[in-house]
Amino acid sequence: MPNDPLLFRPYTLRGVTLKNRIVVSPMGTYSSEDGRLTPFQFAHYERMAMGGAGLVLMEQTFVTRAGRVSNGDPGLWADSHIEPMARLVSEMKRYGARTGIQISHGGRKGGQQRAYEGNGPITERDLAAGNERLYPMGASALPLSEGWLTPIEMNEAQIEGIVEAFVAGARRALLAGFDLLELHLAHGYLLQSFLSPLANKRTDRWGGSLENRMRLPLTVVGRLREIMPESMPLLARLSVTDWIEGGWTEDDSVILAGRLKQAGMDLIDCSSGGNMRAGATNSNLARGPGYQVALSDRLRREAGIATAAVGMIRTPQYAEEILQAGKADLVCIGRQMLFNPFWAHHAAWQMGVERDFRSWPEPYGWWLDKWVRALAANGEDPLGPERFPEPA
């Protein structure tokens, strides 16, 4: 490993500089109430910010009440959502983290249970427990899978209304003080479903040809850039491929990425799948460490746009290899951060970037410094593997 690892060098997008290239991926907590943040989410995100990452992306947040995937999803459809988000953003920035929020509409994936309650369609039992019935809508009247609700095929007025909802939601995110926005173009949610032939069978200007299927996402991007400050970055999470024959392909994504860059997109967070299964990504896909890194590499090389790699990137050494090979500009860490929210601080120790605790929250750093000194006095290695556990 180099003495000056790329992982801990600052990275700038427009007017926003990240202190390092570690990103906390947006991960659903399903813990909101009527779209509003709850104490759990404050604790969750503040801890992620304490952990040392350069950027913390808030989970998928919905621009309409009806467009939520589950009743536990956070929202940006009402002005009442702004104040708690502003408080959270302020707290996260105290720890030196830059903040972003992923804005979305659930599309035909709407009307689901919270993931940890089954991740299937909302049942009568869920309704009796106080959950609201959510009616999905999409590019075409095609259910996600057998047994799922059939979405309403959106008409012209509804499509235009969704564009305006994204704009209104983005304005609220700006008022809350987020440093950047990420547009959800992945995993079979509304905007990605318009891209994919698996979900979009329309014959009007919103479907058919690749140009028509790209129209809605590109329209939203154009409108967002009109209201966003020039200095504010815009990112997208993109399913680079559906992994299914007849669906969205890597070749399609190269073309789309070029168009997104022209429209003012700054970086693409490269994911995949999710268009024909109940989960966010395809559960039948064989996965291993870095299984999506090649997608980031290709878009970066062929579309000339900055990218973030995501997917089972567990160790700082592997994250550094990805950056050193030029396969991504940033590295997104997801479930590994749930297991170890201080992953970034630990990575800095393991890679020799830090030998003290000055970058940690001061109430922690003071005690940890004493702890390390005590270990050294006893002849113990403070960098031993038992100090930095990794899940199997």
Tab-separated table of N, CA and C in Angstrom, residues 206-336:
chain	number	residue	atom	x	y	z
A	206	TRP	N	-42.465	8.449	-24.258
A	206	TRP	CA	-41.770	8.005	-23.055
A	206	TRP	C	-41.338	6.544	-23.153
A	207	GLY	N	-41.527	5.901	-24.273
A	207	GLY	CA	-41.177	4.493	-24.392
A	207	GLY	C	-40.798	4.105	-25.803
A	208	GLY	N	-40.386	2.839	-25.960
A	208	GLY	CA	-40.005	2.346	-27.275
A	208	GLY	C	-38.503	2.433	-27.483
A	209	SER	N	-38.058	3.442	-28.176
A	209	SER	CA	-36.638	3.597	-28.495
A	209	SER	C	-35.838	3.929	-27.235
A	210	LEU	N	-34.534	3.725	-27.308
A	210	LEU	CA	-33.661	4.100	-26.198
A	210	LEU	C	-33.786	5.586	-25.902
A	211	GLU	N	-33.841	6.391	-26.937
A	211	GLU	CA	-33.979	7.832	-26.743
A	211	GLU	C	-35.244	8.154	-25.965
A	212	ASN	N	-36.334	7.521	-26.285
A	212	ASN	CA	-37.588	7.781	-25.579
A	212	ASN	C	-37.559	7.270	-24.138
A	213	ARG	N	-36.941	6.107	-23.933
A	213	ARG	CA	-36.883	5.555	-22.575
A	213	ARG	C	-35.971	6.372	-21.666
A	214	MET	N	-35.013	7.065	-22.237
A	214	MET	CA	-34.134	7.929	-21.438
A	214	MET	C	-34.761	9.291	-21.148
A	215	ARG	N	-35.870	9.588	-21.795
A	215	ARG	CA	-36.409	10.944	-21.744
A	215	ARG	C	-36.776	11.403	-20.324
A	216	LEU	N	-37.445	10.543	-19.554
A	216	LEU	CA	-37.875	10.983	-18.228
A	216	LEU	C	-36.684	11.242	-17.297
A	217	PRO	N	-35.747	10.309	-17.148
A	217	PRO	CA	-34.588	10.631	-16.298
A	217	PRO	C	-33.837	11.877	-16.753
A	218	LEU	N	-33.640	12.036	-18.043
A	218	LEU	CA	-32.909	13.210	-18.534
A	218	LEU	C	-33.707	14.492	-18.304
A	219	THR	N	-35.016	14.402	-18.407
A	219	THR	CA	-35.858	15.569	-18.121
A	219	THR	C	-35.722	15.976	-16.664
A	220	VAL	N	-35.760	14.996	-15.767
A	220	VAL	CA	-35.629	15.288	-14.336
A	220	VAL	C	-34.260	15.904	-14.053
A	221	VAL	N	-33.214	15.331	-14.625
A	221	VAL	CA	-31.862	15.875	-14.412
A	221	VAL	C	-31.782	17.321	-14.892
A	222	GLY	N	-32.329	17.591	-16.065
A	222	GLY	CA	-32.307	18.951	-16.577
A	222	GLY	C	-33.020	19.938	-15.674
A	223	ARG	N	-34.170	19.538	-15.159
A	223	ARG	CA	-34.928	20.417	-14.262
A	223	ARG	C	-34.207	20.615	-12.931
A	224	LEU	N	-33.570	19.557	-12.418
A	224	LEU	CA	-32.840	19.697	-11.167
A	224	LEU	C	-31.670	20.659	-11.313
A	225	ARG	N	-30.959	20.552	-12.425
A	225	ARG	CA	-29.812	21.435	-12.605
A	225	ARG	C	-30.247	22.890	-12.730
A	226	GLU	N	-31.465	23.129	-13.197
A	226	GLU	CA	-31.976	24.505	-13.301
A	226	GLU	C	-32.132	25.155	-11.935
A	227	ILE	N	-32.469	24.359	-10.908
A	227	ILE	CA	-32.736	24.949	-9.585
A	227	ILE	C	-31.555	24.804	-8.637
A	228	MET	N	-30.591	23.940	-8.964
A	228	MET	CA	-29.449	23.709	-8.080
A	228	MET	C	-28.378	24.760	-8.303
A	229	PRO	N	-27.701	25.181	-7.251
A	229	PRO	CA	-26.561	26.076	-7.440
A	229	PRO	C	-25.509	25.437	-8.343
A	230	GLU	N	-24.819	26.248	-9.117
A	230	GLU	CA	-23.778	25.742	-10.011
A	230	GLU	C	-22.719	24.976	-9.234
A	231	SER	N	-22.488	25.373	-7.985
A	231	SER	CA	-21.438	24.752	-7.175
A	231	SER	C	-21.859	23.439	-6.535
A	232	MET	N	-23.135	23.059	-6.682
A	232	MET	CA	-23.650	21.880	-5.983
A	232	MET	C	-23.613	20.648	-6.882
A	233	PRO	N	-22.966	19.557	-6.439
A	233	PRO	CA	-22.899	18.354	-7.271
A	233	PRO	C	-24.230	17.607	-7.336
A	234	LEU	N	-24.425	16.941	-8.475
A	234	LEU	CA	-25.564	16.052	-8.678
A	234	LEU	C	-25.027	14.681	-9.048
A	235	LEU	N	-25.419	13.669	-8.287
A	235	LEU	CA	-24.995	12.295	-8.499
A	235	LEU	C	-26.200	11.456	-8.902
A	236	ALA	N	-25.924	10.267	-9.416
A	236	ALA	CA	-26.991	9.303	-9.693
A	236	ALA	C	-26.536	7.929	-9.267
A	237	ARG	N	-27.427	7.174	-8.647
A	237	ARG	CA	-27.197	5.731	-8.506
A	237	ARG	C	-27.887	5.068	-9.677
A	238	LEU	N	-27.111	4.314	-10.455
A	238	LEU	CA	-27.611	3.722	-11.692
A	238	LEU	C	-27.451	2.213	-11.672
A	239	SER	N	-28.511	1.491	-12.042
A	239	SER	CA	-28.363	0.077	-12.361
A	239	SER	C	-27.756	-0.003	-13.751
A	240	VAL	N	-26.469	-0.307	-13.806
A	240	VAL	CA	-25.756	-0.295	-15.078
A	240	VAL	C	-26.240	-1.421	-15.977
A	241	THR	N	-26.739	-2.488	-15.398
A	241	THR	CA	-27.335	-3.578	-16.173
A	241	THR	C	-28.432	-4.238	-15.348
A	242	ASP	N	-29.442	-4.761	-16.035
A	242	ASP	CA	-30.486	-5.535	-15.356
A	242	ASP	C	-30.041	-6.960	-15.050
A	243	TRP	N	-28.969	-7.411	-15.709
A	243	TRP	CA	-28.516	-8.806	-15.606
A	243	TRP	C	-29.552	-9.778	-16.165
A	244	ILE	N	-30.481	-9.307	-16.960
A	244	ILE	CA	-31.538	-10.166	-17.503
A	244	ILE	C	-31.612	-9.948	-19.008
A	245	GLU	N	-31.680	-11.025	-19.763
A	245	GLU	CA	-31.759	-10.927	-21.213
A	245	GLU	C	-32.985	-10.107	-21.620
A	246	GLY	N	-32.781	-9.197	-22.541
A	246	GLY	CA	-33.859	-8.347	-23.011
A	246	GLY	C	-34.064	-7.104	-22.173
A	247	GLY	N	-33.229	-6.922	-21.142
A	247	GLY	CA	-33.367	-5.764	-20.273
A	247	GLY	C	-32.354	-4.673	-20.591
A	248	TRP	N	-32.163	-3.805	-19.619
A	248	TRP	CA	-31.202	-2.703	-19.711
A	248	TRP	C	-29.784	-3.277	-19.682
A	249	THR	N	-28.894	-2.748	-20.529
A	249	THR	CA	-27.562	-3.323	-20.684
A	249	THR	C	-26.459	-2.320	-20.348
A	250	GLU	N	-25.248	-2.824	-20.215
A	250	GLU	CA	-24.087	-1.962	-20.019
A	250	GLU	C	-23.918	-0.998	-21.190
A	251	ASP	N	-24.134	-1.483	-22.401
A	251	ASP	CA	-24.019	-0.602	-23.569
A	251	ASP	C	-25.001	0.568	-23.462
A	252	ASP	N	-26.231	0.271	-23.026
A	252	ASP	CA	-27.218	1.344	-22.828
A	252	ASP	C	-26.711	2.356	-21.805
A	253	SER	N	-26.104	1.832	-20.738
A	253	SER	CA	-25.641	2.722	-19.666
A	253	SER	C	-24.509	3.626	-20.115
A	254	VAL	N	-23.644	3.132	-20.983
A	254	VAL	CA	-22.572	3.984	-21.502
A	254	VAL	C	-23.175	5.171	-22.248
A	255	ILE	N	-24.192	4.905	-23.055
A	255	ILE	CA	-24.854	5.986	-23.796
A	255	ILE	C	-25.546	6.946	-22.836
A	256	LEU	N	-26.302	6.389	-21.880
A	256	LEU	CA	-27.006	7.227	-20.910
A	256	LEU	C	-26.019	8.058	-20.091
A	257	ALA	N	-24.914	7.453	-19.662
A	257	ALA	CA	-23.944	8.174	-18.841
A	257	ALA	C	-23.402	9.392	-19.578
A	258	GLY	N	-23.144	9.239	-20.869
A	258	GLY	CA	-22.688	10.383	-21.651
A	258	GLY	C	-23.725	11.490	-21.704
A	259	ARG	N	-24.989	11.107	-21.857
A	259	ARG	CA	-26.075	12.087	-21.897
A	259	ARG	C	-26.268	12.746	-20.536
A	260	LEU	N	-26.146	11.954	-19.474
A	260	LEU	CA	-26.276	12.513	-18.134
A	260	LEU	C	-25.175	13.532	-17.863
A	261	LYS	N	-23.973	13.221	-18.298
A	261	LYS	CA	-22.864	14.158	-18.117
A	261	LYS	C	-23.144	15.476	-18.849
A	262	GLN	N	-23.637	15.377	-20.074
A	262	GLN	CA	-23.984	16.586	-20.836
A	262	GLN	C	-25.063	17.401	-20.121
A	263	ALA	N	-25.970	16.709	-19.433
A	263	ALA	CA	-27.083	17.387	-18.750
A	263	ALA	C	-26.686	17.971	-17.404
A	264	GLY	N	-25.454	17.694	-16.943
A	264	GLY	CA	-24.995	18.282	-15.694
A	264	GLY	C	-24.792	17.310	-14.553
A	265	MET	N	-24.816	16.007	-14.847
A	265	MET	CA	-24.531	15.004	-13.822
A	265	MET	C	-23.031	14.960	-13.574
A	266	ASP	N	-22.638	14.819	-12.306
A	266	ASP	CA	-21.225	14.879	-11.954
A	266	ASP	C	-20.586	13.533	-11.665
A	267	LEU	N	-21.365	12.575	-11.190
A	267	LEU	CA	-20.797	11.269	-10.839
A	267	LEU	C	-21.908	10.231	-10.847
A	268	ILE	N	-21.553	9.008	-11.255
A	268	ILE	CA	-22.512	7.903	-11.251
A	268	ILE	C	-22.038	6.833	-10.276
A	269	ASP	N	-22.913	6.503	-9.368
A	269	ASP	CA	-22.728	5.472	-8.352
A	269	ASP	C	-23.246	4.177	-8.983
A	270	CYS	N	-22.326	3.254	-9.299
A	270	CYS	CA	-22.624	2.159	-10.229
A	270	CYS	C	-23.087	0.894	-9.524
A	271	SER	N	-24.397	0.675	-9.540
A	271	SER	CA	-25.000	-0.529	-9.001
A	271	SER	C	-25.568	-1.346	-10.164
A	272	SER	N	-26.495	-2.267	-9.868
A	272	SER	CA	-27.046	-3.106	-10.932
A	272	SER	C	-28.276	-3.840	-10.429
A	273	GLY	N	-29.054	-4.379	-11.388
A	273	GLY	CA	-30.145	-5.281	-11.071
A	273	GLY	C	-31.344	-4.623	-10.412
A	274	GLY	N	-32.254	-5.461	-9.945
A	274	GLY	CA	-33.395	-5.025	-9.162
A	274	GLY	C	-34.686	-4.817	-9.915
A	275	ASN	N	-34.714	-5.120	-11.218
A	275	ASN	CA	-35.888	-4.760	-12.001
A	275	ASN	C	-36.968	-5.828	-12.058
A	276	MET	N	-36.657	-7.051	-11.666
A	276	MET	CA	-37.660	-8.110	-11.759
A	276	MET	C	-37.723	-8.962	-10.495
A	277	ARG	N	-37.231	-8.408	-9.386
A	277	ARG	CA	-37.217	-9.181	-8.150
A	277	ARG	C	-37.766	-8.329	-7.030
A	278	ALA	N	-38.081	-8.971	-5.898
A	278	ALA	CA	-38.676	-8.250	-4.779
A	278	ALA	C	-37.678	-7.339	-4.082
A	279	GLY	N	-36.414	-7.746	-4.018
A	279	GLY	CA	-35.419	-6.957	-3.322
A	279	GLY	C	-34.891	-5.821	-4.174
A	280	ALA	N	-33.974	-5.053	-3.609
A	280	ALA	CA	-33.394	-3.932	-4.343
A	280	ALA	C	-32.553	-4.415	-5.497
A	281	THR	N	-31.786	-5.493	-5.286
A	281	THR	CA	-30.953	-6.048	-6.347
A	281	THR	C	-31.279	-7.524	-6.487
A	282	ASN	N	-30.844	-8.137	-7.562
A	282	ASN	CA	-31.256	-9.499	-7.867
A	282	ASN	C	-30.669	-10.510	-6.896
A	283	SER	N	-31.533	-11.238	-6.218
A	283	SER	CA	-31.079	-12.192	-5.222
A	283	SER	C	-30.490	-13.445	-5.865
A	284	ASN	N	-30.753	-13.688	-7.160
A	284	ASN	CA	-30.244	-14.897	-7.797
A	284	ASN	C	-28.885	-14.672	-8.447
A	285	LEU	N	-28.300	-13.489	-8.309
A	285	LEU	CA	-27.010	-13.183	-8.913
A	285	LEU	C	-25.893	-13.629	-7.971
A	286	ALA	N	-24.952	-14.421	-8.511
A	286	ALA	CA	-23.801	-14.822	-7.706
A	286	ALA	C	-22.950	-13.589	-7.416
A	287	ARG	N	-22.720	-13.319	-6.138
A	287	ARG	CA	-21.992	-12.127	-5.744
A	287	ARG	C	-20.690	-12.488	-5.057
A	288	GLY	N	-19.737	-11.618	-5.197
A	288	GLY	CA	-18.469	-11.747	-4.502
A	288	GLY	C	-17.891	-10.363	-4.334
A	289	PRO	N	-16.783	-10.236	-3.617
A	289	PRO	CA	-16.182	-8.925	-3.410
A	289	PRO	C	-15.947	-8.181	-4.718
A	290	GLY	N	-16.466	-6.969	-4.796
A	290	GLY	CA	-16.239	-6.127	-5.968
A	290	GLY	C	-16.953	-6.585	-7.225
A	291	TYR	N	-18.069	-7.308	-7.087
A	291	TYR	CA	-18.719	-7.888	-8.270
A	291	TYR	C	-19.276	-6.840	-9.224
A	292	GLN	N	-19.381	-5.566	-8.771
A	292	GLN	CA	-19.881	-4.514	-9.658
A	292	GLN	C	-18.801	-3.507	-10.063
A	293	VAL	N	-17.566	-3.745	-9.632
A	293	VAL	CA	-16.503	-2.775	-9.903
A	293	VAL	C	-16.267	-2.608	-11.398
A	294	ALA	N	-16.387	-3.690	-12.163
A	294	ALA	CA	-16.175	-3.596	-13.611
A	294	ALA	C	-17.173	-2.635	-14.258
A	295	LEU	N	-18.359	-2.509	-13.684
A	295	LEU	CA	-19.354	-1.589	-14.226
A	295	LEU	C	-18.900	-0.145	-14.029
A	296	SER	N	-18.372	0.158	-12.860
A	296	SER	CA	-17.824	1.484	-12.582
A	296	SER	C	-16.661	1.788	-13.510
A	297	ASP	N	-15.797	0.810	-13.683
A	297	ASP	CA	-14.623	0.969	-14.547
A	297	ASP	C	-15.030	1.300	-15.977
A	298	ARG	N	-16.013	0.570	-16.492
A	298	ARG	CA	-16.403	0.785	-17.892
A	298	ARG	C	-17.030	2.157	-18.114
A	299	LEU	N	-17.936	2.557	-17.233
A	299	LEU	CA	-18.564	3.867	-17.412
A	299	LEU	C	-17.537	4.987	-17.270
A	300	ARG	N	-16.614	4.824	-16.361
A	300	ARG	CA	-15.578	5.845	-16.169
A	300	ARG	C	-14.725	5.998	-17.424
A	301	ARG	N	-14.341	4.851	-18.018
A	301	ARG	CA	-13.478	4.885	-19.204
A	301	ARG	C	-14.230	5.318	-20.465
A	302	GLU	N	-15.406	4.744	-20.685
A	302	GLU	CA	-16.070	4.922	-21.980
A	302	GLU	C	-16.985	6.138	-22.033
A	303	ALA	N	-17.531	6.546	-20.896
A	303	ALA	CA	-18.403	7.726	-20.880
A	303	ALA	C	-17.676	8.970	-20.383
A	304	GLY	N	-16.483	8.781	-19.830
A	304	GLY	CA	-15.712	9.919	-19.353
A	304	GLY	C	-16.346	10.647	-18.189
A	305	ILE	N	-17.059	9.918	-17.352
A	305	ILE	CA	-17.712	10.516	-16.197
A	305	ILE	C	-17.137	9.906	-14.923
A	306	ALA	N	-17.063	10.694	-13.868
A	306	ALA	CA	-16.604	10.172	-12.579
A	306	ALA	C	-17.579	9.114	-12.076
A	307	THR	N	-17.034	8.110	-11.379
A	307	THR	CA	-17.873	7.025	-10.879
A	307	THR	C	-17.510	6.668	-9.449
A	308	ALA	N	-18.468	6.009	-8.784
A	308	ALA	CA	-18.245	5.395	-7.482
A	308	ALA	C	-18.498	3.908	-7.615
A	309	ALA	N	-17.632	3.105	-7.013
A	309	ALA	CA	-17.804	1.654	-7.008
A	309	ALA	C	-18.527	1.248	-5.730
A	310	VAL	N	-19.376	0.230	-5.853
A	310	VAL	CA	-20.151	-0.235	-4.704
A	310	VAL	C	-20.386	-1.731	-4.833
A	311	GLY	N	-20.481	-2.415	-3.707
A	311	GLY	CA	-20.849	-3.820	-3.728
A	311	GLY	C	-19.808	-4.730	-3.115
A	312	MET	N	-19.966	-5.076	-1.839
A	312	MET	CA	-19.102	-6.023	-1.137
A	312	MET	C	-17.636	-5.590	-1.153
A	313	ILE	N	-17.416	-4.304	-0.994
A	313	ILE	CA	-16.056	-3.780	-0.821
A	313	ILE	C	-15.834	-3.702	0.683
A	314	ARG	N	-15.123	-4.654	1.220
A	314	ARG	CA	-15.105	-4.843	2.669
A	314	ARG	C	-13.873	-4.279	3.354
A	315	THR	N	-12.719	-4.294	2.682
A	315	THR	CA	-11.484	-3.901	3.345
A	315	THR	C	-10.922	-2.631	2.728
A	316	PRO	N	-10.209	-1.826	3.521
A	316	PRO	CA	-9.583	-0.632	2.959
A	316	PRO	C	-8.527	-0.969	1.912
A	317	GLN	N	-7.882	-2.118	2.068
A	317	GLN	CA	-6.871	-2.504	1.088
A	317	GLN	C	-7.497	-2.713	-0.288
A	318	TYR	N	-8.648	-3.366	-0.308
A	318	TYR	CA	-9.310	-3.584	-1.604
A	318	TYR	C	-9.856	-2.274	-2.159
A	319	ALA	N	-10.394	-1.428	-1.292
A	319	ALA	CA	-10.874	-0.122	-1.740
A	319	ALA	C	-9.743	0.662	-2.389
A	320	GLU	N	-8.569	0.615	-1.789
A	320	GLU	CA	-7.409	1.324	-2.339
A	320	GLU	C	-7.000	0.742	-3.691
A	321	GLU	N	-7.052	-0.572	-3.825
A	321	GLU	CA	-6.714	-1.209	-5.111
A	321	GLU	C	-7.625	-0.700	-6.217
A	322	ILE	N	-8.909	-0.571	-5.920
A	322	ILE	CA	-9.870	-0.085	-6.923
A	322	ILE	C	-9.500	1.324	-7.370
A	323	LEU	N	-9.191	2.187	-6.421
A	323	LEU	CA	-8.846	3.566	-6.746
A	323	LEU	C	-7.511	3.636	-7.488
A	324	GLN	N	-6.529	2.878	-7.035
A	324	GLN	CA	-5.220	2.902	-7.672
A	324	GLN	C	-5.294	2.405	-9.118
A	325	ALA	N	-6.189	1.462	-9.390
A	325	ALA	CA	-6.354	0.926	-10.742
A	325	ALA	C	-7.174	1.848	-11.641
A	326	GLY	N	-7.675	2.948	-11.088
A	326	GLY	CA	-8.466	3.885	-11.887
A	326	GLY	C	-9.839	3.367	-12.254
A	327	LYS	N	-10.387	2.462	-11.448
A	327	LYS	CA	-11.689	1.878	-11.757
A	327	LYS	C	-12.841	2.652	-11.125
A	328	ALA	N	-12.533	3.612	-10.286
A	328	ALA	CA	-13.554	4.448	-9.645
A	328	ALA	C	-12.864	5.667	-9.052
A	329	ASP	N	-13.661	6.690	-8.781
A	329	ASP	CA	-13.161	7.897	-8.125
A	329	ASP	C	-13.475	7.891	-6.637
A	330	LEU	N	-14.581	7.236	-6.277
A	330	LEU	CA	-14.989	7.106	-4.888
A	330	LEU	C	-15.359	5.649	-4.634
A	331	VAL	N	-15.374	5.266	-3.367
A	331	VAL	CA	-15.762	3.908	-2.998
A	331	VAL	C	-16.901	3.993	-1.987
A	332	CYS	N	-18.007	3.325	-2.287
A	332	CYS	CA	-19.184	3.312	-1.413
A	332	CYS	C	-19.152	2.061	-0.533
A	333	ILE	N	-19.312	2.271	0.762
A	333	ILE	CA	-19.330	1.173	1.719
A	333	ILE	C	-20.725	1.140	2.347
A	334	GLY	N	-21.379	-0.020	2.271
A	334	GLY	CA	-22.743	-0.131	2.754
A	334	GLY	C	-22.855	-0.936	4.030
A	335	ARG	N	-23.225	-2.207	3.898
A	335	ARG	CA	-23.471	-3.011	5.094
A	335	ARG	C	-22.250	-3.142	5.993
A	336	GLN	N	-21.065	-3.017	5.407
A	336	GLN	CA	-19.866	-3.028	6.243
A	336	GLN	C	-19.895	-1.878	7.256
